[in-house]
Amino acid sequence: MDEYAAYLLALWRQRFRTRRDLSWHQMKLWRKLRADFARYEALRDFQQTAYEDVPIIDVTTFRARFQAYNRYGLTSQNAADAAQASEDGGTHPLPHDLRAGFSTGTSGQQRGLFITSARERAAYTGQIMAKLLSPKQLFSVRRVAVCLRAPNELYRAGRLDLRFFPLGRDSAKSIAAFAPDLVIAPSQVLLALAKAGHQPSLKRVFYGAETLNEIERAFITQRLGIRPDPIYQATEGFLGAPCQLGTLHLNEDSFRVEADWLDETRFRPIVTDLLRRTQAVVRLRLDDILQKTECACGSPLTAVMPVEGRIQDRWQWEHPVYPREIEALLAPLIPADHPWIAEASQTDIHLDCLDEDAPALCNALKVFGKPIRQESYRAERDYPKRRHVRWKP
């Protein structure tokens, strides 16, 4: 299957108009996935088990049992060696034309590691194109810039001029020189690109890997002339994409997503990849915080706000405080492109920011009644993944 056949197949999967039709589609895919459980050491005992009775696992367990959740029994060390070789520009061949890669995150206390087959890589690229580009846009977009910590074997689009830009100080400058039609990049790179000024070639802009508050999103829109829309990409798969209104929708045409509720609207997603076979993802509870919302686009796919952060980022006092609440409190007080980090603990709040922003931010944080320690911002604390809001155990 090439990328364009996968693109058409992914478009066909988006035909659902009701939740009932979507649920029927998911159940059909689930039965096919369950029929393959014998291939995975971790799932062999659940070949006849109802979906709801398959145990829920967390990210730490999933990554620790890497070998048990891939159909070839590939060890995590072998896959990690191949992923590291790819990052370093070398080669470390794996059997069955498999490719390995790392995520940029640290959920589960270690870097995420994935493996994919050639067919899955083509399907992934096709799905990305189908979710992010209409047929008309597909043929008008030729130059694509993808900014990652390192080149990633998941992103391959043979007929597009797709160029990778490693995450670093000069990422935005290099992307601007490339003059892409479409950019997929972390928020920090889009902010730097917007600060540099208007990019007339841009047709679409997407952000992932990092949060982006509404003040920053408005700044990028004003400076680039294009609204940045969220995507939800994790080590465990391509989990969400924006509709034409810019609202993030979960990719429930290829995933089943359950909610582990945190409050009335927030939840941790429990995901099952209904299509992937090389590495099984079945009832895996992620560390991300999602929040349900409404969307007028008419899609039956669940609408959520952009990923708020990780469960570990929640301020864990008697009454939990969520990252979006801190962003809403602090972001309007300073320029959108000014960096800051607010890290709370049981005893105090540690604020890293530009000295000129400290008075306003410290004053706002007094609402929590905790001592505030302020230091000058250090960029190395925000690499490789920018996180405004953190919790120190």
Coordinates of N, CA and C in Angstrom, one line a residue, residues 87-246:
E87 N 18.5 8.2 14.9 CA 18.7 9.6 15.3 C 20.1 10.1 15.0
D88 N 21.1 9.1 15.1 CA 22.5 9.5 14.9 C 22.9 9.5 13.4
G89 N 21.9 9.2 12.5 CA 22.2 9.2 11.1 C 22.8 7.9 10.6
G90 N 22.8 6.8 11.4 CA 23.3 5.6 11.0 C 22.2 4.5 10.8
T91 N 22.6 3.3 10.8 CA 21.6 2.2 10.5 C 21.8 1.1 11.5
H92 N 20.8 0.4 11.8 CA 20.8 -0.7 12.7 C 19.6 -1.6 12.2
P93 N 19.8 -2.4 11.2 CA 18.6 -3.1 10.6 C 17.9 -4.0 11.6
L94 N 16.6 -4.0 11.4 CA 15.7 -4.8 12.1 C 15.0 -5.8 11.2
P95 N 14.6 -7.0 11.7 CA 13.9 -8.0 10.8 C 12.6 -7.4 10.3
H96 N 12.1 -8.0 9.2 CA 10.8 -7.8 8.6 C 10.6 -6.3 8.2
D97 N 11.7 -5.7 7.8 CA 11.6 -4.3 7.4 C 11.0 -3.4 8.4
L98 N 11.2 -3.7 9.7 CA 10.7 -2.8 10.8 C 11.5 -1.6 11.0
R99 N 10.9 -0.6 11.5 CA 11.7 0.7 11.8 C 11.3 1.0 13.3
A100 N 12.3 1.6 14.0 CA 12.1 1.9 15.4 C 12.3 3.4 15.5
G101 N 11.7 4.0 16.5 CA 11.9 5.4 16.8 C 11.5 5.7 18.3
F102 N 12.0 6.9 18.7 CA 11.7 7.4 20.1 C 10.7 8.5 20.0
S103 N 10.0 8.7 21.1 CA 9.2 9.9 21.2 C 10.0 11.0 21.9
T104 N 9.5 12.2 22.0 CA 10.2 13.3 22.7 C 9.8 13.4 24.1
G105 N 8.8 12.6 24.5 CA 8.2 12.8 25.9 C 8.9 11.9 26.9
T106 N 8.5 12.0 28.1 CA 9.0 11.2 29.2 C 7.9 10.6 30.0
S107 N 6.7 10.5 29.5 CA 5.7 9.8 30.2 C 6.1 8.4 30.6
G108 N 5.7 7.9 31.7 CA 6.1 6.5 32.1 C 7.5 6.5 32.6
Q109 N 8.2 7.6 32.8 CA 9.5 7.7 33.4 C 10.6 7.3 32.4
Q110 N 10.3 7.1 31.2 CA 11.3 6.8 30.2 C 10.8 7.2 28.8
R111 N 11.8 7.3 27.9 CA 11.4 7.7 26.5 C 10.5 6.7 25.9
G112 N 9.5 7.1 25.2 CA 8.7 6.1 24.5 C 9.4 5.6 23.3
L113 N 9.1 4.3 23.0 CA 9.8 3.6 21.9 C 8.8 2.9 21.1
F114 N 8.8 3.0 19.8 CA 7.8 2.3 18.9 C 8.5 1.6 17.8
I115 N 7.8 0.6 17.2 CA 8.3 0.0 16.0 C 7.1 -0.1 15.1
T116 N 7.4 0.0 13.8 CA 6.3 0.0 12.7 C 6.8 -0.9 11.5
S117 N 5.8 -1.4 10.8 CA 6.1 -2.1 9.6 C 6.0 -1.1 8.4
A118 N 6.4 -1.6 7.2 CA 6.4 -0.7 6.0 C 4.9 -0.4 5.7
R119 N 4.0 -1.4 5.9 CA 2.6 -1.1 5.6 C 2.0 -0.1 6.6
E120 N 2.4 -0.2 7.9 CA 1.9 0.7 8.9 C 2.4 2.1 8.6
R121 N 3.7 2.2 8.2 CA 4.2 3.6 7.9 C 3.5 4.2 6.7
A122 N 3.2 3.5 5.7 CA 2.4 4.0 4.6 C 1.0 4.4 5.1
A123 N 0.4 3.6 5.9 CA -1.0 3.8 6.4 C -1.0 5.1 7.3
Y124 N 0.1 5.2 8.1 CA 0.2 6.4 9.0 C 0.3 7.7 8.2
T125 N 1.1 7.7 7.1 CA 1.3 8.9 6.3 C -0.1 9.2 5.6
G126 N -0.7 8.1 5.1 CA -2.0 8.4 4.5 C -3.0 8.9 5.4
Q127 N -3.0 8.4 6.7 CA -4.0 9.0 7.6 C -3.7 10.4 8.0
I128 N -2.4 10.7 8.2 CA -2.0 12.1 8.5 C -2.5 13.0 7.3
M129 N -2.3 12.6 6.1 CA -2.8 13.5 5.0 C -4.3 13.6 4.9
A130 N -5.0 12.5 5.2 CA -6.4 12.5 5.1 C -7.0 13.3 6.2
K131 N -6.4 13.3 7.4 CA -7.0 14.1 8.6 C -6.6 15.6 8.5
L132 N -5.5 15.9 7.9 CA -5.1 17.3 7.9 C -5.3 18.0 6.6
L133 N -5.5 17.3 5.5 CA -5.7 18.0 4.2 C -6.9 17.5 3.4
S134 N -7.7 18.4 2.9 CA -8.7 18.0 2.0 C -8.1 17.6 0.7
P135 N -8.9 16.9 -0.2 CA -8.3 16.5 -1.5 C -7.7 17.7 -2.3
K136 N -8.4 18.8 -2.2 CA -7.9 20.0 -2.9 C -6.6 20.5 -2.3
Q137 N -6.6 20.5 -1.0 CA -5.3 21.0 -0.3 C -4.2 20.0 -0.6
L138 N -4.5 18.7 -0.7 CA -3.4 17.7 -0.9 C -2.6 18.0 -2.2
F139 N -3.3 18.5 -3.2 CA -2.6 18.8 -4.5 C -2.0 20.2 -4.6
S140 N -2.4 21.0 -3.6 CA -1.8 22.4 -3.6 C -0.6 22.5 -2.6
V141 N -0.5 21.5 -1.7 CA 0.6 21.5 -0.8 C 1.7 20.6 -1.3
R142 N 2.9 21.2 -1.5 CA 4.0 20.4 -2.0 C 5.2 20.4 -1.0
R143 N 5.4 21.5 -0.3 CA 6.6 21.6 0.6 C 6.1 21.5 2.0
V144 N 6.5 20.5 2.7 CA 6.1 20.2 4.1 C 7.3 20.2 5.0
A145 N 7.2 21.0 6.1 CA 8.3 21.1 7.1 C 7.8 20.4 8.3
V146 N 8.5 19.4 8.8 CA 8.2 18.7 10.0 C 9.3 18.9 11.0
C147 N 9.1 19.5 12.1 CA 10.1 19.7 13.1 C 10.0 18.7 14.2
L148 N 11.0 17.9 14.4 CA 11.1 16.9 15.4 C 12.4 16.9 16.2
R149 N 12.4 16.3 17.3 CA 13.7 16.1 18.0 C 14.7 15.5 17.2
A150 N 14.3 14.5 16.4 CA 15.2 13.8 15.4 C 14.3 13.3 14.3
P151 N 14.9 13.0 13.1 CA 14.1 12.3 12.1 C 13.3 11.1 12.5
N152 N 12.1 11.0 12.1 CA 11.2 9.9 12.6 C 10.7 9.1 11.4
E153 N 10.9 7.8 11.6 CA 10.5 6.9 10.5 C 9.0 6.8 10.2
L154 N 8.2 7.4 11.1 CA 6.8 7.4 10.8 C 6.4 8.3 9.7
Y155 N 7.1 9.4 9.6 CA 6.7 10.5 8.6 C 7.5 10.3 7.3
R156 N 6.8 9.7 6.3 CA 7.3 9.6 5.0 C 6.2 9.8 4.0
A157 N 6.5 10.7 3.1 CA 5.5 11.0 2.0 C 6.2 11.1 0.7
G158 N 6.2 10.1 -0.1 CA 7.1 10.0 -1.2 C 7.0 11.1 -2.2
R159 N 5.7 11.5 -2.5 CA 5.6 12.5 -3.6 C 5.6 14.0 -3.1
L160 N 5.7 14.1 -1.8 CA 5.8 15.5 -1.3 C 7.2 15.8 -1.0
D161 N 7.5 17.1 -1.1 CA 8.8 17.6 -0.7 C 8.8 17.8 0.8
L162 N 9.0 16.7 1.5 CA 8.9 16.7 3.0 C 10.3 16.8 3.6
R163 N 10.5 17.8 4.4 CA 11.9 18.0 5.0 C 11.8 18.0 6.5
F164 N 12.7 17.3 7.1 CA 12.8 17.3 8.6 C 13.7 18.4 9.1
F165 N 13.3 19.0 10.2 CA 14.1 20.0 10.9 C 14.3 19.6 12.3
P166 N 15.5 19.3 12.8 CA 15.7 18.9 14.2 C 15.4 20.1 15.1
L167 N 14.8 19.7 16.3 CA 14.5 20.7 17.2 C 15.7 21.3 17.8
G168 N 15.8 22.7 17.7 CA 17.0 23.4 18.2 C 16.8 24.9 18.1
R169 N 17.8 25.6 18.5 CA 17.7 27.1 18.5 C 17.4 27.7 17.2
D170 N 17.9 27.1 16.1 CA 17.8 27.6 14.7 C 16.7 27.0 13.9
S171 N 15.8 26.2 14.6 CA 14.8 25.5 13.8 C 13.9 26.5 13.0
A172 N 13.4 27.5 13.7 CA 12.5 28.5 13.0 C 13.1 29.1 11.8
K173 N 14.4 29.5 12.0 CA 15.1 30.2 10.9 C 15.3 29.3 9.7
S174 N 15.6 28.0 10.0 CA 15.8 27.0 8.9 C 14.5 26.7 8.2
I175 N 13.4 26.6 8.9 CA 12.1 26.4 8.4 C 11.7 27.6 7.5
A176 N 11.9 28.8 7.9 CA 11.5 30.0 7.2 C 12.3 30.0 5.8
A177 N 13.5 29.6 5.9 CA 14.3 29.6 4.6 C 13.8 28.5 3.6
F178 N 13.2 27.5 4.1 CA 12.7 26.4 3.3 C 11.4 26.9 2.6
A179 N 10.7 27.9 3.2 CA 9.4 28.4 2.7 C 8.4 27.3 2.4
P180 N 8.0 26.6 3.5 CA 7.0 25.5 3.3 C 5.6 26.0 3.1
D181 N 4.8 25.1 2.5 CA 3.3 25.3 2.4 C 2.7 24.9 3.7
L182 N 3.2 23.9 4.4 CA 2.6 23.3 5.6 C 3.7 23.1 6.6
V183 N 3.4 23.4 7.9 CA 4.4 23.2 9.0 C 3.7 22.3 10.1
I184 N 4.4 21.3 10.5 CA 4.0 20.6 11.8 C 5.2 20.8 12.7
A185 N 5.0 21.4 13.9 CA 6.1 21.7 14.7 C 5.6 21.9 16.2
P186 N 6.5 21.7 17.1 CA 6.1 22.1 18.5 C 5.8 23.5 18.7
S187 N 5.1 23.9 19.7 CA 4.7 25.2 20.0 C 5.8 26.2 20.0
Q188 N 6.9 25.9 20.7 CA 8.0 26.8 20.8 C 8.6 27.2 19.5
V189 N 8.6 26.3 18.5 CA 9.1 26.6 17.2 C 8.2 27.5 16.4
L190 N 6.8 27.3 16.6 CA 5.9 28.1 15.9 C 5.9 29.6 16.5
L191 N 6.1 29.7 17.8 CA 6.2 31.0 18.4 C 7.5 31.7 17.9
A192 N 8.6 31.0 17.7 CA 9.8 31.7 17.2 C 9.6 32.0 15.7
L193 N 8.9 31.2 15.0 CA 8.6 31.5 13.6 C 7.7 32.7 13.5
A194 N 6.7 32.8 14.3 CA 5.8 33.9 14.3 C 6.5 35.2 14.7
K195 N 7.4 35.1 15.7 CA 8.1 36.3 16.1 C 9.0 36.9 15.0
A196 N 9.5 36.0 14.1 CA 10.3 36.4 13.0 C 9.5 37.1 11.9
G197 N 8.1 36.9 11.9 CA 7.3 37.6 10.9 C 6.5 36.8 10.0
H198 N 5.8 37.4 9.1 CA 4.8 36.7 8.2 C 5.6 35.8 7.2
Q199 N 4.9 34.6 7.0 CA 5.5 33.6 6.0 C 4.5 33.5 4.9
P200 N 4.6 34.2 3.8 CA 3.6 34.2 2.8 C 3.3 32.9 2.1
S201 N 4.2 31.9 2.2 CA 3.9 30.6 1.5 C 3.0 29.7 2.3
L202 N 2.8 29.9 3.6 CA 2.1 29.0 4.4 C 0.6 28.9 4.1
K203 N 0.2 27.7 4.0 CA -1.3 27.4 3.8 C -1.9 26.7 5.1
R204 N -1.1 25.9 5.8 CA -1.6 25.2 7.0 C -0.5 25.2 8.0
V205 N -0.9 25.3 9.3 CA 0.1 25.2 10.4 C -0.5 24.3 11.5
F206 N 0.2 23.3 12.0 CA -0.2 22.4 13.0 C 0.8 22.4 14.1
Y207 N 0.3 22.2 15.4 CA 1.2 22.1 16.5 C 0.9 20.8 17.2
G208 N 1.9 20.3 17.8 CA 1.8 19.1 18.7 C 3.0 19.0 19.6
A209 N 3.0 18.0 20.4 CA 4.1 17.7 21.4 C 4.1 18.6 22.6
E210 N 3.6 19.8 22.4 CA 3.6 20.8 23.5 C 2.3 21.5 23.5
T211 N 1.9 22.0 24.7 CA 0.7 22.8 24.8 C 0.9 24.2 24.2
L212 N -0.3 24.8 23.9 CA -0.3 26.1 23.3 C -1.5 26.8 23.9
N213 N -1.3 27.9 24.7 CA -2.5 28.6 25.3 C -3.1 29.5 24.3
E214 N -4.3 30.0 24.6 CA -5.0 30.9 23.7 C -4.3 32.2 23.4
I215 N -3.6 32.7 24.3 CA -2.8 34.0 24.0 C -1.8 33.7 23.0
E216 N -1.1 32.6 23.1 CA 0.0 32.2 22.1 C -0.6 31.9 20.8
R217 N -1.7 31.2 20.8 CA -2.4 30.8 19.5 C -2.8 32.0 18.8
A218 N -3.4 33.0 19.5 CA -3.8 34.3 18.8 C -2.6 35.0 18.3
F219 N -1.5 35.0 19.0 CA -0.3 35.7 18.5 C 0.3 35.1 17.3
I220 N 0.3 33.8 17.2 CA 0.8 33.1 16.0 C -0.1 33.3 14.8
T221 N -1.4 33.3 15.1 CA -2.4 33.6 14.0 C -2.2 35.0 13.4
Q222 N -2.0 35.9 14.3 CA -1.9 37.3 13.9 C -0.6 37.5 13.1
R223 N 0.5 36.9 13.5 CA 1.8 37.1 12.9 C 2.0 36.3 11.6
L224 N 1.5 35.1 11.6 CA 1.7 34.3 10.4 C 0.5 34.4 9.4
G225 N -0.6 34.9 9.9 CA -1.8 35.0 9.0 C -2.5 33.6 8.8
I226 N -2.1 32.6 9.6 CA -2.7 31.3 9.6 C -2.9 30.8 11.0
R227 N -4.1 30.3 11.2 CA -4.4 29.7 12.6 C -3.7 28.4 12.8
P228 N -2.9 28.3 13.8 CA -2.3 27.0 14.1 C -3.3 26.0 14.8
D229 N -3.5 24.9 14.2 CA -4.4 23.9 14.7 C -3.7 22.7 15.4
P230 N -4.4 22.1 16.4 CA -3.7 21.1 17.2 C -3.8 19.7 16.6
I231 N -2.8 18.9 16.7 CA -2.9 17.5 16.5 C -2.5 16.8 17.8
Y232 N -3.0 15.6 17.9 CA -2.7 14.8 19.1 C -1.9 13.5 18.7
Q233 N -0.6 13.6 18.9 CA 0.3 12.6 18.5 C 1.1 12.1 19.7
A234 N 1.1 10.8 19.9 CA 1.8 10.2 21.0 C 2.6 9.1 20.5
T235 N 3.5 8.6 21.4 CA 4.3 7.4 21.0 C 3.3 6.3 20.6
E236 N 2.2 6.2 21.2 CA 1.2 5.1 21.0 C 0.3 5.3 19.8
G237 N 0.5 6.4 19.0 CA -0.2 6.6 17.8 C -0.7 8.0 17.5
F238 N -1.4 8.1 16.4 CA -1.9 9.4 15.9 C -3.4 9.4 16.5
L239 N -3.6 10.2 17.6 CA -4.8 10.0 18.3 C -5.9 11.1 18.1
G240 N -5.5 12.2 17.5 CA -6.5 13.2 17.2 C -6.0 14.2 16.2
A241 N -7.0 14.8 15.5 CA -6.8 15.8 14.4 C -7.9 16.8 14.5
P242 N -7.6 18.0 13.9 CA -8.5 19.1 13.9 C -9.5 19.0 12.8
C243 N -10.7 19.5 13.0 CA -11.7 19.6 11.9 C -11.4 21.0 11.3
Q244 N -12.3 21.3 10.3 CA -12.1 22.6 9.6 C -12.3 23.8 10.5
L245 N -13.0 23.6 11.6 CA -13.2 24.7 12.6 C -12.1 24.9 13.5
G246 N -11.1 23.9 13.5 CA -9.9 24.0 14.3 C -10.1 23.3 15.6

